[in-house]
mmCIF file with all atom_site columns, C-alpha atoms in Angstrom:
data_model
loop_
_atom_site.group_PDB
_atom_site.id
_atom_site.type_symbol
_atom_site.label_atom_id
_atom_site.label_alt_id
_atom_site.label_comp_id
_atom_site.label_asym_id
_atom_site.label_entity_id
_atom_site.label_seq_id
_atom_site.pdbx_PDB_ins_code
_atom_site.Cartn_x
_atom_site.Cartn_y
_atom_site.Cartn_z
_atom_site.occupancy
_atom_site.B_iso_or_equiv
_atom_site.pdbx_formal_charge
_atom_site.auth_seq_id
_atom_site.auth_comp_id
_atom_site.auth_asym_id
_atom_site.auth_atom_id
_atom_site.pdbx_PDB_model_num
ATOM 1   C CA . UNK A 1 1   ? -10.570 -41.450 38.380  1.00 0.00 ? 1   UNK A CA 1
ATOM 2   C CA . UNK A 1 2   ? -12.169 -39.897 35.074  1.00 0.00 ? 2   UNK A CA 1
ATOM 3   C CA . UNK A 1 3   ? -10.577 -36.795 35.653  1.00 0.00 ? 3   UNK A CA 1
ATOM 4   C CA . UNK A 1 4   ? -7.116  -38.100 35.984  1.00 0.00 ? 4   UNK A CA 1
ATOM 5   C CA . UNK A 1 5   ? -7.440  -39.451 32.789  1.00 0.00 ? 5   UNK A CA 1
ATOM 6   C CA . UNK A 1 6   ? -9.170  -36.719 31.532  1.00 0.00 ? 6   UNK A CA 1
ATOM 7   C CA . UNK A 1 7   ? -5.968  -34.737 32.607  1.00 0.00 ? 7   UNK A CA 1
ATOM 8   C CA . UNK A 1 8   ? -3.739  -36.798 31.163  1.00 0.00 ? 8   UNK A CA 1
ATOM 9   C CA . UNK A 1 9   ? -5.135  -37.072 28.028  1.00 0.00 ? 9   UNK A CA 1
ATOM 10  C CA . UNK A 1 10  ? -5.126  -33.076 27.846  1.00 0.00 ? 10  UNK A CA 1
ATOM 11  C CA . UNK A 1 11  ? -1.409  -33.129 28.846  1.00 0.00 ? 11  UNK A CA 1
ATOM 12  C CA . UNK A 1 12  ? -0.398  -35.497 26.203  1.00 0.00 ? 12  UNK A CA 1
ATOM 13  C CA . UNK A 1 13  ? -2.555  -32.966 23.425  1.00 0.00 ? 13  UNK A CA 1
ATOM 14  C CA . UNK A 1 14  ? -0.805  -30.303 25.073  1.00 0.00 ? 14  UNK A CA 1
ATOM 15  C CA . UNK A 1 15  ? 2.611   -32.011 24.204  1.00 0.00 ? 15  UNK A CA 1
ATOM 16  C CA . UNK A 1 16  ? 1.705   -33.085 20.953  1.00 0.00 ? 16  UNK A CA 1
ATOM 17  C CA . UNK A 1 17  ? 0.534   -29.778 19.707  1.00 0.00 ? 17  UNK A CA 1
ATOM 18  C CA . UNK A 1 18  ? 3.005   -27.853 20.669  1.00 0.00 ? 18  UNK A CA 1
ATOM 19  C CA . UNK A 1 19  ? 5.981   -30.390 19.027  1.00 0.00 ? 19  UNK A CA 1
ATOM 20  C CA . UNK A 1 20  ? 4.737   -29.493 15.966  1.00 0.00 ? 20  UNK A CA 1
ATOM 21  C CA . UNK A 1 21  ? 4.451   -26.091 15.754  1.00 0.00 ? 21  UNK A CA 1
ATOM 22  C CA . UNK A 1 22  ? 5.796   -23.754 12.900  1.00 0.00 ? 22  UNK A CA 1
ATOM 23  C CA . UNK A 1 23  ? 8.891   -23.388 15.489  1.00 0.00 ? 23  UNK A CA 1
ATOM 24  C CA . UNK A 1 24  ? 9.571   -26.983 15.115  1.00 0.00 ? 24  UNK A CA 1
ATOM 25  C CA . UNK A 1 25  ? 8.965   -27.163 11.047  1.00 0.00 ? 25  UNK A CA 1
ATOM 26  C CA . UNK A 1 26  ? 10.989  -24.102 10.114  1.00 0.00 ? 26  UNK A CA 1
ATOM 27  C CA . UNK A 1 27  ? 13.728  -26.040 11.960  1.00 0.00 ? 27  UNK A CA 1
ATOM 28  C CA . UNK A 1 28  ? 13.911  -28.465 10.553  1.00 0.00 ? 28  UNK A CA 1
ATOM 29  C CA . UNK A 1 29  ? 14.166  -27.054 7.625   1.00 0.00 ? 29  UNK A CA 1
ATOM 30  C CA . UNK A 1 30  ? 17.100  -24.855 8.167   1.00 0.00 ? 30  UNK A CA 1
ATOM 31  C CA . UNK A 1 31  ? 18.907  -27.648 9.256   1.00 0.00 ? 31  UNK A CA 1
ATOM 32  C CA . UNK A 1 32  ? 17.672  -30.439 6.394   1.00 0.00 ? 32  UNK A CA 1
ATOM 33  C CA . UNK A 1 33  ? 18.115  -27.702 3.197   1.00 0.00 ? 33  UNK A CA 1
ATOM 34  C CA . UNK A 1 34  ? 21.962  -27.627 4.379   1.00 0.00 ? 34  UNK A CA 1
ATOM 35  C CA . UNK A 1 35  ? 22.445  -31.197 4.157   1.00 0.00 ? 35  UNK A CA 1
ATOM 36  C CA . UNK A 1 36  ? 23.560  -32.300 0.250   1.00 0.00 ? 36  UNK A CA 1
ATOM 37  C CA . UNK A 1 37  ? 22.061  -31.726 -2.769  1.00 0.00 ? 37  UNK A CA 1
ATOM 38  C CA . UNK A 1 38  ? 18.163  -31.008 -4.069  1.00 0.00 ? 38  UNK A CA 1
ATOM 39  C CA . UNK A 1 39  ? 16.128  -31.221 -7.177  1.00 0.00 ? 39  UNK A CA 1
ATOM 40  C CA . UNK A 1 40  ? 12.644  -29.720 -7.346  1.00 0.00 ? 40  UNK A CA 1
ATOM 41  C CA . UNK A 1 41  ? 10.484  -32.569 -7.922  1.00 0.00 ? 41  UNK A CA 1
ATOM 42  C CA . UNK A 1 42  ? 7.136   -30.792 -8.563  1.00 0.00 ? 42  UNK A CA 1
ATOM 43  C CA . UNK A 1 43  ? 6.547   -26.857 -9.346  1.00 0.00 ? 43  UNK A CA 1
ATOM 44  C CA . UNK A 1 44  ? 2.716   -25.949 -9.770  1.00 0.00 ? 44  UNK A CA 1
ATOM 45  C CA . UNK A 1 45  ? 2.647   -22.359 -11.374 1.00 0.00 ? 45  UNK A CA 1
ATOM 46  C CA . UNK A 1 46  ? -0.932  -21.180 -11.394 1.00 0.00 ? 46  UNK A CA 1
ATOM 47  C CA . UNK A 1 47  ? -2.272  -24.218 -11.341 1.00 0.00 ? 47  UNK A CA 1
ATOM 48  C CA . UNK A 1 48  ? 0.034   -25.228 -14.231 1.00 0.00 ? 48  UNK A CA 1
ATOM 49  C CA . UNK A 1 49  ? 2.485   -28.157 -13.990 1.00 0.00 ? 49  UNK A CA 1
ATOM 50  C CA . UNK A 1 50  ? 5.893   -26.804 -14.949 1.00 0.00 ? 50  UNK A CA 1
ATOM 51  C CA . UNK A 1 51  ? 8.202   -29.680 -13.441 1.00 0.00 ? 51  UNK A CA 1
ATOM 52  C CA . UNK A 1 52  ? 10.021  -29.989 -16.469 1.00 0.00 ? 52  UNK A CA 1
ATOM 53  C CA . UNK A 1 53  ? 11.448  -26.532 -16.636 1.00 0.00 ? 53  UNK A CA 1
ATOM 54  C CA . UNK A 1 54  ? 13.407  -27.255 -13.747 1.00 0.00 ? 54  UNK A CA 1
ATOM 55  C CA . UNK A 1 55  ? 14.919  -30.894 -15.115 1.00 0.00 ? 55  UNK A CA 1
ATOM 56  C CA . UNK A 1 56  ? 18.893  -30.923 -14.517 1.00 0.00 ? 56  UNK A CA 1
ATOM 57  C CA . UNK A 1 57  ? 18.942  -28.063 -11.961 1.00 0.00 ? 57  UNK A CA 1
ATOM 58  C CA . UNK A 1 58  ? 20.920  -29.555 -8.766  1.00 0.00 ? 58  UNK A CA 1
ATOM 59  C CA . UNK A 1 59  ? 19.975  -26.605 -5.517  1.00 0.00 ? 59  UNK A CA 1
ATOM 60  C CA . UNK A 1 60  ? 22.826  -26.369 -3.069  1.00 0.00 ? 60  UNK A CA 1
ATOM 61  C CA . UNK A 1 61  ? 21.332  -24.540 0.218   1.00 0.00 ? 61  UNK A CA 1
ATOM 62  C CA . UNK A 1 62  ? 24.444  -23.556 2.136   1.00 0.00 ? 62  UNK A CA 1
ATOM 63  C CA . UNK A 1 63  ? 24.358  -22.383 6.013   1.00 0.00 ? 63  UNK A CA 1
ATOM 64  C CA . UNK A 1 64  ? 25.438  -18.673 5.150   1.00 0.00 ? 64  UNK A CA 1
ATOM 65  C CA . UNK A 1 65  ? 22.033  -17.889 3.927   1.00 0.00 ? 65  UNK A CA 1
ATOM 66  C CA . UNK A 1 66  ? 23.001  -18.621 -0.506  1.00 0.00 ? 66  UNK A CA 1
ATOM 67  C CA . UNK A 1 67  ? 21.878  -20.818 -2.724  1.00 0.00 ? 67  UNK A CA 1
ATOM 68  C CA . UNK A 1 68  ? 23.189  -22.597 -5.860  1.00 0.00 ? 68  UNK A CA 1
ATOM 69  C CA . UNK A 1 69  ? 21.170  -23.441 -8.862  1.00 0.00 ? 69  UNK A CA 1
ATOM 70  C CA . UNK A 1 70  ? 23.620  -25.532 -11.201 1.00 0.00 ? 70  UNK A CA 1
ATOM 71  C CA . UNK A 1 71  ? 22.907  -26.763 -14.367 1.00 0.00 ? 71  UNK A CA 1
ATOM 72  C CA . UNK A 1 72  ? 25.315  -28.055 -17.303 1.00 0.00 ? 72  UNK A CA 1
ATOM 73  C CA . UNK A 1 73  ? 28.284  -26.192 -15.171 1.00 0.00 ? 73  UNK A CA 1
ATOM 74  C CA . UNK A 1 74  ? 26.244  -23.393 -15.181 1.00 0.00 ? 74  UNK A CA 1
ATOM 75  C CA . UNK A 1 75  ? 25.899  -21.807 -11.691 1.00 0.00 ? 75  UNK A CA 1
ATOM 76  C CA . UNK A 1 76  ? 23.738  -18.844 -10.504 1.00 0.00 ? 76  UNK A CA 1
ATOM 77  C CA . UNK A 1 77  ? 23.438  -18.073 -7.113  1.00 0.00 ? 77  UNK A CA 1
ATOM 78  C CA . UNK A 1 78  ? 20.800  -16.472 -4.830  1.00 0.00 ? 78  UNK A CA 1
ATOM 79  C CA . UNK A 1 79  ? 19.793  -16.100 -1.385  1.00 0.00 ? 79  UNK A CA 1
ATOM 80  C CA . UNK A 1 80  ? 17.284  -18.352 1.034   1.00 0.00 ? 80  UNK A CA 1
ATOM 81  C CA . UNK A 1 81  ? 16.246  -18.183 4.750   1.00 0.00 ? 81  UNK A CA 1
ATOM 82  C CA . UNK A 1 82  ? 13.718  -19.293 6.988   1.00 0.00 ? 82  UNK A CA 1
ATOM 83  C CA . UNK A 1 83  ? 11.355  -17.319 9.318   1.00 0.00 ? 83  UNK A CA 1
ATOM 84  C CA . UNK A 1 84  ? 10.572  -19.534 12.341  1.00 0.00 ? 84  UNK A CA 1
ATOM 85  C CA . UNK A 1 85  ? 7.888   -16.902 13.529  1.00 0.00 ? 85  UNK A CA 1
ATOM 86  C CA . UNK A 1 86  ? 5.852   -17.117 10.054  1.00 0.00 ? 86  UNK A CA 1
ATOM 87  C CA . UNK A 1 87  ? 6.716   -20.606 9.154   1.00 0.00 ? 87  UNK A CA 1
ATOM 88  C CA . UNK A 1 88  ? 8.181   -19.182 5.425   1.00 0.00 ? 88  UNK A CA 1
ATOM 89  C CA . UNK A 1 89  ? 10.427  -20.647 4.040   1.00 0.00 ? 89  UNK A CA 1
ATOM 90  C CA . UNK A 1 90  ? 12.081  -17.366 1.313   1.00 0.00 ? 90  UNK A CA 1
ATOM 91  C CA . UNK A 1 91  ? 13.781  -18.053 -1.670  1.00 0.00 ? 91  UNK A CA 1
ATOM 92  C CA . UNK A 1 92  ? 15.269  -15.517 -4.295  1.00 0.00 ? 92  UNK A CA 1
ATOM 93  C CA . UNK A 1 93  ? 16.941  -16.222 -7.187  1.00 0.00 ? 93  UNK A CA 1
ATOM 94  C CA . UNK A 1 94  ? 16.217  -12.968 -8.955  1.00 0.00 ? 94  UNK A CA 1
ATOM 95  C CA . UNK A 1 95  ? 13.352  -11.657 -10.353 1.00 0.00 ? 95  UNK A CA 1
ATOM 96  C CA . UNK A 1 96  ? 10.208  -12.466 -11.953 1.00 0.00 ? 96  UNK A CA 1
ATOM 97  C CA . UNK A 1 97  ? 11.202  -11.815 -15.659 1.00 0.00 ? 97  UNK A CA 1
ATOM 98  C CA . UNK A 1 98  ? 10.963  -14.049 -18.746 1.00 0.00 ? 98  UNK A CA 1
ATOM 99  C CA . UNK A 1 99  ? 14.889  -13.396 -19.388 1.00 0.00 ? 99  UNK A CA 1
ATOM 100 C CA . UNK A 1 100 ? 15.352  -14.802 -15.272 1.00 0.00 ? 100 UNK A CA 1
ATOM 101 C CA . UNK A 1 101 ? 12.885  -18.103 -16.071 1.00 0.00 ? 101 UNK A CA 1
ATOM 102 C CA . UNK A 1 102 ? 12.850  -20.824 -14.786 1.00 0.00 ? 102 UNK A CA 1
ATOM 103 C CA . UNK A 1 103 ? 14.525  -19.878 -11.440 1.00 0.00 ? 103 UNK A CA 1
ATOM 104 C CA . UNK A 1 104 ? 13.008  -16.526 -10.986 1.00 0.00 ? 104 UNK A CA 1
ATOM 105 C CA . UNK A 1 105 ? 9.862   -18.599 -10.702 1.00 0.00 ? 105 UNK A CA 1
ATOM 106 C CA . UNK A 1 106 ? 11.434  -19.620 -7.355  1.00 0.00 ? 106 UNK A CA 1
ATOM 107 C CA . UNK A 1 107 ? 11.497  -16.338 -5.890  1.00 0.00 ? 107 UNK A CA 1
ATOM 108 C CA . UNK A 1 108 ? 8.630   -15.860 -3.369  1.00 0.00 ? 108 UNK A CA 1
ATOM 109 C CA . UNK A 1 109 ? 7.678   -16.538 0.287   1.00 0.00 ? 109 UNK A CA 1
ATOM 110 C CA . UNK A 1 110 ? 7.127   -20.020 0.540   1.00 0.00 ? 110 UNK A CA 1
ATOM 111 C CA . UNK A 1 111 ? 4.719   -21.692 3.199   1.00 0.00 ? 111 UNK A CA 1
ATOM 112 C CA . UNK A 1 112 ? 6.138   -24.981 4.399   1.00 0.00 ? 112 UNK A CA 1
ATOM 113 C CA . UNK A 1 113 ? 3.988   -27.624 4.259   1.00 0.00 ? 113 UNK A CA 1
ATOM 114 C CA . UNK A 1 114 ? 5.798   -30.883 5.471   1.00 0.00 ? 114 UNK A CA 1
ATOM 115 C CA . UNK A 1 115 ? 10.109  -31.471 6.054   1.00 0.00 ? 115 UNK A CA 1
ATOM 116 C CA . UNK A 1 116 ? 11.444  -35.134 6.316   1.00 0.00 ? 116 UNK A CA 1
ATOM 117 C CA . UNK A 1 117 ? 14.564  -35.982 5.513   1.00 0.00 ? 117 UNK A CA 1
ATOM 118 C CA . UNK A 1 118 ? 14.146  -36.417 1.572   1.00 0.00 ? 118 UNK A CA 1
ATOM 119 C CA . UNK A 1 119 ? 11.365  -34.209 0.939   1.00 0.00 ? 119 UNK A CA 1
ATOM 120 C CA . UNK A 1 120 ? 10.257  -30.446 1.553   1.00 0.00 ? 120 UNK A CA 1
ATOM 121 C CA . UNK A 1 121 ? 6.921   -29.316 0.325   1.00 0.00 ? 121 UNK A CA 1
ATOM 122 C CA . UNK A 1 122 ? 6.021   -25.728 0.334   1.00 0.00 ? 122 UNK A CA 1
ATOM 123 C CA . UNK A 1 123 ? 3.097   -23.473 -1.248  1.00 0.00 ? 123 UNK A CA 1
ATOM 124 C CA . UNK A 1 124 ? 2.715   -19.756 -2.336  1.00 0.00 ? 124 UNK A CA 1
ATOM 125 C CA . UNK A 1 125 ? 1.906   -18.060 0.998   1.00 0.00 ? 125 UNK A CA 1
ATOM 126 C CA . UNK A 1 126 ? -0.784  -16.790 -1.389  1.00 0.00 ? 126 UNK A CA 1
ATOM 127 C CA . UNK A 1 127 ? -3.531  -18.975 -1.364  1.00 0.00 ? 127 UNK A CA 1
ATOM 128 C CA . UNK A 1 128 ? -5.220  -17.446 -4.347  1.00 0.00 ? 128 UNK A CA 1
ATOM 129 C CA . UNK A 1 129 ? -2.002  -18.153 -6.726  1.00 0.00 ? 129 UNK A CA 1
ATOM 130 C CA . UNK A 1 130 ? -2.452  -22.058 -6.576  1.00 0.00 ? 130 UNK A CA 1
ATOM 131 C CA . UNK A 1 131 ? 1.072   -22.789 -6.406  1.00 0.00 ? 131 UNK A CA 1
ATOM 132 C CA . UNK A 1 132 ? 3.388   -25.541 -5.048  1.00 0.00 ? 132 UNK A CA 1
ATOM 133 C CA . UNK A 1 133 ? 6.971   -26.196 -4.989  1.00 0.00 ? 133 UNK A CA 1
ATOM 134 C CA . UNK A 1 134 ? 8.457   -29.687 -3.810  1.00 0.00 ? 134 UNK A CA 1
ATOM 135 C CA . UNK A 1 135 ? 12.597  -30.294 -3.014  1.00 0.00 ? 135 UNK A CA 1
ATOM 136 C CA . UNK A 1 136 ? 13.689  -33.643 -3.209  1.00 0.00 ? 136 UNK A CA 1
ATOM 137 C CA . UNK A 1 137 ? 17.087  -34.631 -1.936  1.00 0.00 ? 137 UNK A CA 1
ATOM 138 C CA . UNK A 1 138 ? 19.556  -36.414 -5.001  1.00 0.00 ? 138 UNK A CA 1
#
């Protein structure tokens, strides 16, 4: 009788591990970025809190792989996709450069952390540059 239970118990791990695999996260993602509009509500930069720079943008993720940033009718546009083998979620908006700030900050390989319906949390698939980057849905 113990190991029935004992083989049921594996079976349900089984199940439960493999529902949440990077497979599962990445799409979810795909198919929750698509769905209205998004604000980032926290962007760590080196261990640096710079939330604020990003106040007013509205990110529109559309299906054929671009991405809006809009602010004060102001629109500039980009690119986004999601690996489901690497559970990345990538995001350019240009480069890197003090005349592309705040939205070239975007630009990286993302890890994602967590999807729900209102929230996506990602990191820098770079442990070592500390930083974070959270969507929230307007």
């Amino acid at each position: 009788m113990k190991i029935k239970y004992l083989q049921i118990a594996t079976l349900l791990a089984l199940i439960f591990t493999a529902s949440c695999t990077p497979n599962s996260l990445s799409s979810n993602t795909s198919q929750t970025v698509t769905s209205g509009n998004w604000r980032v509500s926290l962007f760590i930069d080196s261990g640096n809190d710079e939330t604020t720079d990003f106040t007013g943008y509205r990110f529109t993720f559309n299906t054929d792989g671009s991405v809006a940033a809009v602010i004060n009718a102001v629109i500039k546009t980009g690119t986004w996709s999601v690996s489901s083998s690497s559970n990345k979620f990538t995001i350019d908006l240009g480069p890197k450069i003090d005349t592309n700030k705040p939205l070239g900050e975007l630009t990286d390989d993302w890890q994602i952390i967590s999807v729900t319906e209102t929230v996506i949390q990602l990191k820098d698939d770079n442990a070592l540059r500390n930083e974070k980057l959270t969507f929230t849905k307007n």
